[in-house]
PDB file of C-alpha atoms in Angstrom:
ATOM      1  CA  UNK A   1      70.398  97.583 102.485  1.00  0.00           C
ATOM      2  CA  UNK A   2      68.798  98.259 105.884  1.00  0.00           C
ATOM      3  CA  UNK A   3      65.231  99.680 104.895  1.00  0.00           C
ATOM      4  CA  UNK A   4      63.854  99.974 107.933  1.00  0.00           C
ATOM      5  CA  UNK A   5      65.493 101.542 110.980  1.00  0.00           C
ATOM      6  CA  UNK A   6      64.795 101.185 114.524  1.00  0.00           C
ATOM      7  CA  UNK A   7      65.562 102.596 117.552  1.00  0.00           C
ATOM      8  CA  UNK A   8      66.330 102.425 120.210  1.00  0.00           C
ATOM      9  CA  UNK A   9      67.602  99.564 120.660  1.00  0.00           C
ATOM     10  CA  UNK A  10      66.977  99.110 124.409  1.00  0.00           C
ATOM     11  CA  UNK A  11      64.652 100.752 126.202  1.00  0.00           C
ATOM     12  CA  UNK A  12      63.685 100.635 130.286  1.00  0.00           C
ATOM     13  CA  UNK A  13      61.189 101.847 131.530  1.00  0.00           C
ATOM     14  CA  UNK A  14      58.792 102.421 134.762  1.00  0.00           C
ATOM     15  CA  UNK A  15      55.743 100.083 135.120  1.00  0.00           C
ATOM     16  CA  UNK A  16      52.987 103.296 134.407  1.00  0.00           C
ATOM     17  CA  UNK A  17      55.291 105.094 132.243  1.00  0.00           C
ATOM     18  CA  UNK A  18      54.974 105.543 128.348  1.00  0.00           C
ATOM     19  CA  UNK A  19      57.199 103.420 125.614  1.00  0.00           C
ATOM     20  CA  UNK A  20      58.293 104.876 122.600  1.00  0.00           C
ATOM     21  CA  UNK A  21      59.738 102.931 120.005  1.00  0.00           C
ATOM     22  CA  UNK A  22      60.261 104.800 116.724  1.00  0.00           C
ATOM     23  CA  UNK A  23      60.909 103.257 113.278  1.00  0.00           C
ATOM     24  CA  UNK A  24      61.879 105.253 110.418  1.00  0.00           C
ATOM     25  CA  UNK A  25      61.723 103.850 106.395  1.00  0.00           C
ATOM     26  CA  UNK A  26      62.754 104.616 103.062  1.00  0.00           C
ATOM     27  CA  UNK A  27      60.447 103.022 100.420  1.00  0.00           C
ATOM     28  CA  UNK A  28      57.680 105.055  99.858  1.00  0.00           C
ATOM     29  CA  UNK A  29      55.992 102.070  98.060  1.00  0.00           C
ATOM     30  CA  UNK A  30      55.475 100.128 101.554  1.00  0.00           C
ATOM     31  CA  UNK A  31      52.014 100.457 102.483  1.00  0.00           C
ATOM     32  CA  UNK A  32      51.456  98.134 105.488  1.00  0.00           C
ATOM     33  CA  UNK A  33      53.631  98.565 108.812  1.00  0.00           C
ATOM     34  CA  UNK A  34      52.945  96.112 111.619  1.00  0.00           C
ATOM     35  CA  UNK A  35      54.693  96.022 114.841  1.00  0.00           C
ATOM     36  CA  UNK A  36      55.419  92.443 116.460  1.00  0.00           C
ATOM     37  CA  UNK A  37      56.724  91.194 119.607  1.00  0.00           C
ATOM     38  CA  UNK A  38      58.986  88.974 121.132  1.00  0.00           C
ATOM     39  CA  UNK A  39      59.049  86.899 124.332  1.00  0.00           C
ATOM     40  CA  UNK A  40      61.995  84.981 124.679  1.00  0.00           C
ATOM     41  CA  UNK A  41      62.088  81.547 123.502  1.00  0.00           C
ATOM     42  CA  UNK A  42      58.924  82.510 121.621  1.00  0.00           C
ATOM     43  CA  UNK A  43      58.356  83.381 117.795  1.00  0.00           C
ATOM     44  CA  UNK A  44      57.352  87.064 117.074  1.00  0.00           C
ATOM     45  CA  UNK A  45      53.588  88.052 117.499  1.00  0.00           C
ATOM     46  CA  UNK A  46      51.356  90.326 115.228  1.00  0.00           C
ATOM     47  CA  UNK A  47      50.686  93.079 118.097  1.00  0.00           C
ATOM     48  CA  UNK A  48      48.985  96.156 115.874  1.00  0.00           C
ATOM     49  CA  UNK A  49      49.319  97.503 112.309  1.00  0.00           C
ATOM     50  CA  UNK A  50      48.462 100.420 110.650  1.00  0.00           C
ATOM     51  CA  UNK A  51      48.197 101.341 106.872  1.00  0.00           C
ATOM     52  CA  UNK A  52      49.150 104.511 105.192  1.00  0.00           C
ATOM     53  CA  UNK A  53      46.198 106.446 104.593  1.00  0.00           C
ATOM     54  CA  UNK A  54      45.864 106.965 108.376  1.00  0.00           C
ATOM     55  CA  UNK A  55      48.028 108.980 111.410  1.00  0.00           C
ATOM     56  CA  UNK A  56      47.434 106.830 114.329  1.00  0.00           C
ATOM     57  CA  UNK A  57      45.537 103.764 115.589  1.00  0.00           C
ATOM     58  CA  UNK A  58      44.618 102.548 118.685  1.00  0.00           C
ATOM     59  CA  UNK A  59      43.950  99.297 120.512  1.00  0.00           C
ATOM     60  CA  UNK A  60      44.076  99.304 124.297  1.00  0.00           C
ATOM     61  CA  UNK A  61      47.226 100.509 125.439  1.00  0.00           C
ATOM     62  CA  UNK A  62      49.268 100.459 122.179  1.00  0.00           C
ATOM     63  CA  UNK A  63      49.108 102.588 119.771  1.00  0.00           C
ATOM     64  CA  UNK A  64      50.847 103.289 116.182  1.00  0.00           C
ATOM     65  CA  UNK A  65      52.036 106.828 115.206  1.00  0.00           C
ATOM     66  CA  UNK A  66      52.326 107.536 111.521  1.00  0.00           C
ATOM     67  CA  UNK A  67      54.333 110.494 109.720  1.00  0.00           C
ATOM     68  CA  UNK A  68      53.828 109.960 106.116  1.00  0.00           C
ATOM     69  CA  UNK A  69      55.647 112.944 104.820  1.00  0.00           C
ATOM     70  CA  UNK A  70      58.575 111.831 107.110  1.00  0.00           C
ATOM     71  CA  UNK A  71      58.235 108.194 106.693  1.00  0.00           C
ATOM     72  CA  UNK A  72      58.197 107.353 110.178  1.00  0.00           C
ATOM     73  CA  UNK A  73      56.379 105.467 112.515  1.00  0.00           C
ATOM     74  CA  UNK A  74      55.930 104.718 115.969  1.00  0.00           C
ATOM     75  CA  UNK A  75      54.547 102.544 119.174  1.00  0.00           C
ATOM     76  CA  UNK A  76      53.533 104.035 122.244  1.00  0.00           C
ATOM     77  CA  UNK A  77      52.722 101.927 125.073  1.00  0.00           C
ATOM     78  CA  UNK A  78      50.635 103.533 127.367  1.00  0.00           C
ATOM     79  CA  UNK A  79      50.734 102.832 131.041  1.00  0.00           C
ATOM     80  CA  UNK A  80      53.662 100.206 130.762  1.00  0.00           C
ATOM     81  CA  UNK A  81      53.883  96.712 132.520  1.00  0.00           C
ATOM     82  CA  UNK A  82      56.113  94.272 133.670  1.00  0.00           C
ATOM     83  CA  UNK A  83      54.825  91.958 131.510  1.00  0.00           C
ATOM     84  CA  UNK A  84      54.900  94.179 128.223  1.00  0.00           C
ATOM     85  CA  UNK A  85      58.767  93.107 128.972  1.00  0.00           C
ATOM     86  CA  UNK A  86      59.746  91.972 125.597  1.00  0.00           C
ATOM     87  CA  UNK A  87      61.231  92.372 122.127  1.00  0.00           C
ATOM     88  CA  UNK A  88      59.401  94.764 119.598  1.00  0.00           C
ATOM     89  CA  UNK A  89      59.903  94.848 115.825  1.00  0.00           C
ATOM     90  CA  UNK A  90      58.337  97.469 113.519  1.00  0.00           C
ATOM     91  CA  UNK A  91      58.020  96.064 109.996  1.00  0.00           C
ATOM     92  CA  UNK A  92      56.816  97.100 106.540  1.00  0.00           C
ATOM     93  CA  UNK A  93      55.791  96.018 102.796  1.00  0.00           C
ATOM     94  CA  UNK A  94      54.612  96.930  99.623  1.00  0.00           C
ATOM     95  CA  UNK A  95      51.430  96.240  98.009  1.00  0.00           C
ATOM     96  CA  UNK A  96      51.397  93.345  95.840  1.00  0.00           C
ATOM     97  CA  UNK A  97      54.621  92.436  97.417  1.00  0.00           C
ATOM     98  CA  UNK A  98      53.043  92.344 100.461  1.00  0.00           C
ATOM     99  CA  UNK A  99      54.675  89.212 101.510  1.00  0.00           C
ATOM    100  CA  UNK A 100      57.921  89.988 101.867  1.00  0.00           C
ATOM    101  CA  UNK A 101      57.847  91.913 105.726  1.00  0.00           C
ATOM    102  CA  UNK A 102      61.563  94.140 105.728  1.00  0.00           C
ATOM    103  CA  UNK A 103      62.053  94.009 109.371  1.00  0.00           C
ATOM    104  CA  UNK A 104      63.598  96.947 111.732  1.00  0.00           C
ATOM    105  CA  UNK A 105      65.999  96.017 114.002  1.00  0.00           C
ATOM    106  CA  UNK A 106      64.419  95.159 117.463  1.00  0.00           C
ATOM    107  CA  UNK A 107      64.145  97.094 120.908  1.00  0.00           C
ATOM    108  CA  UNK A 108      64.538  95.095 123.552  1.00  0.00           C
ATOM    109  CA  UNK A 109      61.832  96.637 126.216  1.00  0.00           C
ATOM    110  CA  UNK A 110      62.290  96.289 130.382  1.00  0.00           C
ATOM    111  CA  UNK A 111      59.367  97.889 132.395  1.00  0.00           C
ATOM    112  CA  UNK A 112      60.559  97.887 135.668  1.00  0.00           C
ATOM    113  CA  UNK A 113      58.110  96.953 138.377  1.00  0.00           C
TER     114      UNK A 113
ATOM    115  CA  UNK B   1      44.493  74.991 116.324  1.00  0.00           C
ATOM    116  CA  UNK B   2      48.320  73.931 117.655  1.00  0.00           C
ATOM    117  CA  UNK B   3      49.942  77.091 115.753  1.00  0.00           C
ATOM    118  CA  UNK B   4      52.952  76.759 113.754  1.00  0.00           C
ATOM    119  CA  UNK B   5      55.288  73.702 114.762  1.00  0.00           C
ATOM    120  CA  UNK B   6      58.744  73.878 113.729  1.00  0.00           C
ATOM    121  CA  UNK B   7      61.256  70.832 114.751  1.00  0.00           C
ATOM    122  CA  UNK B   8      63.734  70.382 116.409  1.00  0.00           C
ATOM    123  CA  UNK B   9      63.242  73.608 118.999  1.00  0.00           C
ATOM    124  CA  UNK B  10      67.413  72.878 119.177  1.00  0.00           C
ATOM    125  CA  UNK B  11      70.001  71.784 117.424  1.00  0.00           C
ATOM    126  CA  UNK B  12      73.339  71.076 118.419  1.00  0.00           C
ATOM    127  CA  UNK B  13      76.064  70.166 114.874  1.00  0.00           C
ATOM    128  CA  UNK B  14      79.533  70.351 114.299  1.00  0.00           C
ATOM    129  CA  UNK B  15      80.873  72.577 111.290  1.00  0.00           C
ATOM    130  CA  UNK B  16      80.723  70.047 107.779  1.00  0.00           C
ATOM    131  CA  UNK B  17      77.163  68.093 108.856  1.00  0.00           C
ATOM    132  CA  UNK B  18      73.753  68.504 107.044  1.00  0.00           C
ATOM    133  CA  UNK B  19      71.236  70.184 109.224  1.00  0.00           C
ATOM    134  CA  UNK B  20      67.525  69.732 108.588  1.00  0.00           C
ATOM    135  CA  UNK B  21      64.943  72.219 109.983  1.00  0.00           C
ATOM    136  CA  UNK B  22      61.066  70.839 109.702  1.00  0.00           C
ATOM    137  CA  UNK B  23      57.794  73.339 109.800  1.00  0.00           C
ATOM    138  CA  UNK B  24      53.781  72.103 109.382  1.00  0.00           C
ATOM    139  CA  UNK B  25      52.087  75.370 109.347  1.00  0.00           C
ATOM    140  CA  UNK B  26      48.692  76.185 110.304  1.00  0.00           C
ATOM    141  CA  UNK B  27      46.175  73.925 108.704  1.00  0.00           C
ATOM    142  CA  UNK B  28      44.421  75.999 105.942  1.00  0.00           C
ATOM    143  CA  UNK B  29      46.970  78.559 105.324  1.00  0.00           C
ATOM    144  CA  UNK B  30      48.260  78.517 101.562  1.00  0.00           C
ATOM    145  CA  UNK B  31      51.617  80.831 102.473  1.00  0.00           C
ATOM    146  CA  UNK B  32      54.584  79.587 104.250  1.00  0.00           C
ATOM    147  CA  UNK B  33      57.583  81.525 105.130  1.00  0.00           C
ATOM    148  CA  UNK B  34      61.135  80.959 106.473  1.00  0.00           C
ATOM    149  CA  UNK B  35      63.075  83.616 108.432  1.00  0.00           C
ATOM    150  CA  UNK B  36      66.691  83.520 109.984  1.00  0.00           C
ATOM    151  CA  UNK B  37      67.156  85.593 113.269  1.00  0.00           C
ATOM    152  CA  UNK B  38      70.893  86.932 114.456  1.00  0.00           C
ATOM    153  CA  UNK B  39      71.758  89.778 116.820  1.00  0.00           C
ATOM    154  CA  UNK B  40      74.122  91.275 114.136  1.00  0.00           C
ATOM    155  CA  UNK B  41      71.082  91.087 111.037  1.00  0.00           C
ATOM    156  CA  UNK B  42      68.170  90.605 113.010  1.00  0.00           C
ATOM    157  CA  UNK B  43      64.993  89.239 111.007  1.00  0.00           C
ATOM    158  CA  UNK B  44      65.750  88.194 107.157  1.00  0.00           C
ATOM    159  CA  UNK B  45      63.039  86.485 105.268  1.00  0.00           C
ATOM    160  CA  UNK B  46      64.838  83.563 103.472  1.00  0.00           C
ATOM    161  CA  UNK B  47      62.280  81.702 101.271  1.00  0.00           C
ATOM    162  CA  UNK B  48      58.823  81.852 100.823  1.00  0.00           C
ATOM    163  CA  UNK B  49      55.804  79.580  99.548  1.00  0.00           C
ATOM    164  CA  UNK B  50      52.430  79.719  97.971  1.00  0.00           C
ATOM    165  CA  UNK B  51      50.494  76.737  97.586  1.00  0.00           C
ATOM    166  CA  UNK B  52      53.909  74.973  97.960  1.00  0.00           C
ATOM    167  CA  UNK B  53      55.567  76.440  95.261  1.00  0.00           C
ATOM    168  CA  UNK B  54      58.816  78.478  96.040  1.00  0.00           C
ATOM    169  CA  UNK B  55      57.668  82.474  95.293  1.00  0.00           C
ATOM    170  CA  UNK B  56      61.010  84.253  96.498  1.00  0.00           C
ATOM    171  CA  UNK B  57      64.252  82.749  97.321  1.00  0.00           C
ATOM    172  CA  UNK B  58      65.777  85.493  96.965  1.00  0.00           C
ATOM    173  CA  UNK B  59      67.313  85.834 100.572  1.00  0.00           C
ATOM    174  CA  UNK B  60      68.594  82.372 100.417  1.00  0.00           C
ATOM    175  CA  UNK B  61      71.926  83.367 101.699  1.00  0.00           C
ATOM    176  CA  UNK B  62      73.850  80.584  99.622  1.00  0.00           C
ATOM    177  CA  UNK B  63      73.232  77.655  97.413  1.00  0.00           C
ATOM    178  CA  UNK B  64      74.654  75.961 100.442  1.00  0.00           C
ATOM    179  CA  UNK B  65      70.868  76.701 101.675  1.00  0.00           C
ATOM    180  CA  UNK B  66      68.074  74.753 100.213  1.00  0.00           C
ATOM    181  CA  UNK B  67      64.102  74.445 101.185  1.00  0.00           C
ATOM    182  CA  UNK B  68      61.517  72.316 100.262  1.00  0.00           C
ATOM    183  CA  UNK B  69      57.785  71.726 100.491  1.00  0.00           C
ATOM    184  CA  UNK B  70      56.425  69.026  99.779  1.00  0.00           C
ATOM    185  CA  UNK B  71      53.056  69.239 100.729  1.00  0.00           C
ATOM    186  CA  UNK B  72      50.890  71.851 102.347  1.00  0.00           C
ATOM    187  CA  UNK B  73      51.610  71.011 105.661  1.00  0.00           C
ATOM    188  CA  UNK B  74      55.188  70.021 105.260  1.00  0.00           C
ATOM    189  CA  UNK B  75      58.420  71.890 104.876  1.00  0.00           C
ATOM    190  CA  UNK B  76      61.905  71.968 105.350  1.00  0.00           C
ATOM    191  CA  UNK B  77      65.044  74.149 105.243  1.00  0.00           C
ATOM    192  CA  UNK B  78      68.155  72.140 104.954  1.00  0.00           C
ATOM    193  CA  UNK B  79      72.135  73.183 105.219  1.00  0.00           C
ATOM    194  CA  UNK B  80      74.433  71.312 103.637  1.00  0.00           C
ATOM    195  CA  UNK B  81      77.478  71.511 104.783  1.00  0.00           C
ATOM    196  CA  UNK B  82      76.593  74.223 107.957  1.00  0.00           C
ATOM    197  CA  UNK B  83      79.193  76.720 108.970  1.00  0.00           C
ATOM    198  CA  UNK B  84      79.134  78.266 112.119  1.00  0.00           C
ATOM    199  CA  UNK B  85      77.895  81.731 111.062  1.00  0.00           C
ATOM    200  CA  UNK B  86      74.781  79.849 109.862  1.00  0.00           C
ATOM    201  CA  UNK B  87      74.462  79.574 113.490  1.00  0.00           C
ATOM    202  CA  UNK B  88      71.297  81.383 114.585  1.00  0.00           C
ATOM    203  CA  UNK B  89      67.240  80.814 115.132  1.00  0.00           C
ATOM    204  CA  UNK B  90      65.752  80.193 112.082  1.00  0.00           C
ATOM    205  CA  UNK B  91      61.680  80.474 112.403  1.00  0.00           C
ATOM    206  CA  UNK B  92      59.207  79.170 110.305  1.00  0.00           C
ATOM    207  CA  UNK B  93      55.526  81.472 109.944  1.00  0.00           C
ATOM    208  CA  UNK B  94      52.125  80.727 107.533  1.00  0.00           C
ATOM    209  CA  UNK B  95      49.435  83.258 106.535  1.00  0.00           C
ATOM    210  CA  UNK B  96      45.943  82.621 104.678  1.00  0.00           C
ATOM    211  CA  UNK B  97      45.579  84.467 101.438  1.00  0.00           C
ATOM    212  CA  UNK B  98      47.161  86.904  99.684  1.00  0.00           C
ATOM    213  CA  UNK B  99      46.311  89.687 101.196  1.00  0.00           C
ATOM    214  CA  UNK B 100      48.708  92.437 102.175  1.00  0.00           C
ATOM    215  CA  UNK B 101      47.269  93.079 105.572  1.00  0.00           C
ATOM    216  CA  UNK B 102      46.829  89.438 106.237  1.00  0.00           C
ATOM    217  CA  UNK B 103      48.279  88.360 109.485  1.00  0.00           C
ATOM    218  CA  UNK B 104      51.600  86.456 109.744  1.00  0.00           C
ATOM    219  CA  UNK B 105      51.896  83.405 112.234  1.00  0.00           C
ATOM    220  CA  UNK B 106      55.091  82.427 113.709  1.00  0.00           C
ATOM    221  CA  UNK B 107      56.249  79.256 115.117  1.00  0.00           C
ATOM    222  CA  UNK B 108      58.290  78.942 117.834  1.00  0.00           C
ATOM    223  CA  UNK B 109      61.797  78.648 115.920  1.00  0.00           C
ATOM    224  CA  UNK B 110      64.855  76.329 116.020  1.00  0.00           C
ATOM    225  CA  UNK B 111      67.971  77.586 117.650  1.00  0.00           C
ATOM    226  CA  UNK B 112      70.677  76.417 115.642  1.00  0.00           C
ATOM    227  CA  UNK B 113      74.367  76.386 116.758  1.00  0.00           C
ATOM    228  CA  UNK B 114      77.005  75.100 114.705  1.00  0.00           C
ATOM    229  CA  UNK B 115      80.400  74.480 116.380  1.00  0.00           C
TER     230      UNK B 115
END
């Protein structure tokens, strides 16, 4: 059972413009959702997380949206570049459980120069 | 520190052979986790580890799947016999503590194809 959904699932963009990724869950237990990213040929990378008792968080150009009533969440990029180019997961997990990261299903991002 | 080294970055095997994946995770961390990436299920965790003791196998796919650690910078994943839908890029990440919020490093993976 897919418990975190992700879309969309490709996304191009225009080197300036804004990337939105959105990621949408169903346990309301998970309380820590990090996004990663992807280069090819590379592993994922911790980018920015958030936690559930707040709607948004910052760090440079990316930053997290969080519904809690909705359970969604989101990544804006902010002034997109070429070289954000890459493969973004959302993620999420539970407390104690906190180990066990249920992973979305990937956009594939292009900024376009 | 070098990150997370997994071995071999590829691997090439015919369907029926015994494939052996190999991880040393960052010195000092006390978790280590093994993932399988495909296009069609993108990121499963398979196994993890605490202080080298399995935790959770539970998304060992089969018992045709087995993993290993032997020490706490040493691990392995092995498939015995492989199948070609076990074909896919299996990565290998640590973590220090126990912490919820504690970061996640990945290693670089090992493309697998089995023909």
């Amino acid at each position: 059972q897919q418990q975190v959904k992700q879309s969309p699932q490709s996304l191009i963009v225009q080197k300036g413009g804004i990337s939105i990724i959105n990621c949408a869950y169903e346990n309301t237990a998970f309380d820590y959702f990090p996004w990663y990213q992807q280069f090819p040929g590379k592993g994922p990378a911790l980018l920015i997380a958030i936690r559930p008792d707040v709607s948004e968080k910052k760090e440079g150009r990316f930053t997290i949206s969080f519904n809690k009533s909705a359970k969604q969440f989101s990544l804006h990029i902010m002034d997109s570049q070429p070289g954000d180019s890459a493969t973004y997961f959302c993620a999420a997990s539970k407390g104690t459980s906190g180990s066990r990261l249920t992973f979305g299903e990937g956009t594939q991002l292009t900024v376009n120069p | 520190d070098a990150g997370v080294i997994q071995s071999p970055r590829h691997e090439v095997t015919e369907m029926g052979q015994e494939v052996t994946l190999r991880c040393k995770p960052i010195s000092g961390h006390d978790y280590l986790f093994w993932y399988r990436q495909t296009m069609m299920r993108g990121l499963e965790l398979l196994i993890y580890f605490n202080n080298n003791v399995p935790i959770d196998d539970s998304g060992m796919p089969e018992d045709r799947f087995s993993a290993k650690m032997p020490n706490a910078s040493f691990s392995t994943l092995k498939i015995q016999p492989s199948e070609p839908r076990d074909s896919a890029v299996y990565f290998c990440a640590s973590r220090f503590g126990a912490g919820t919020y504690n970061e996640q490093f990945f290693g670089p993976g090992t493309r697998l194809t089995v023909l």
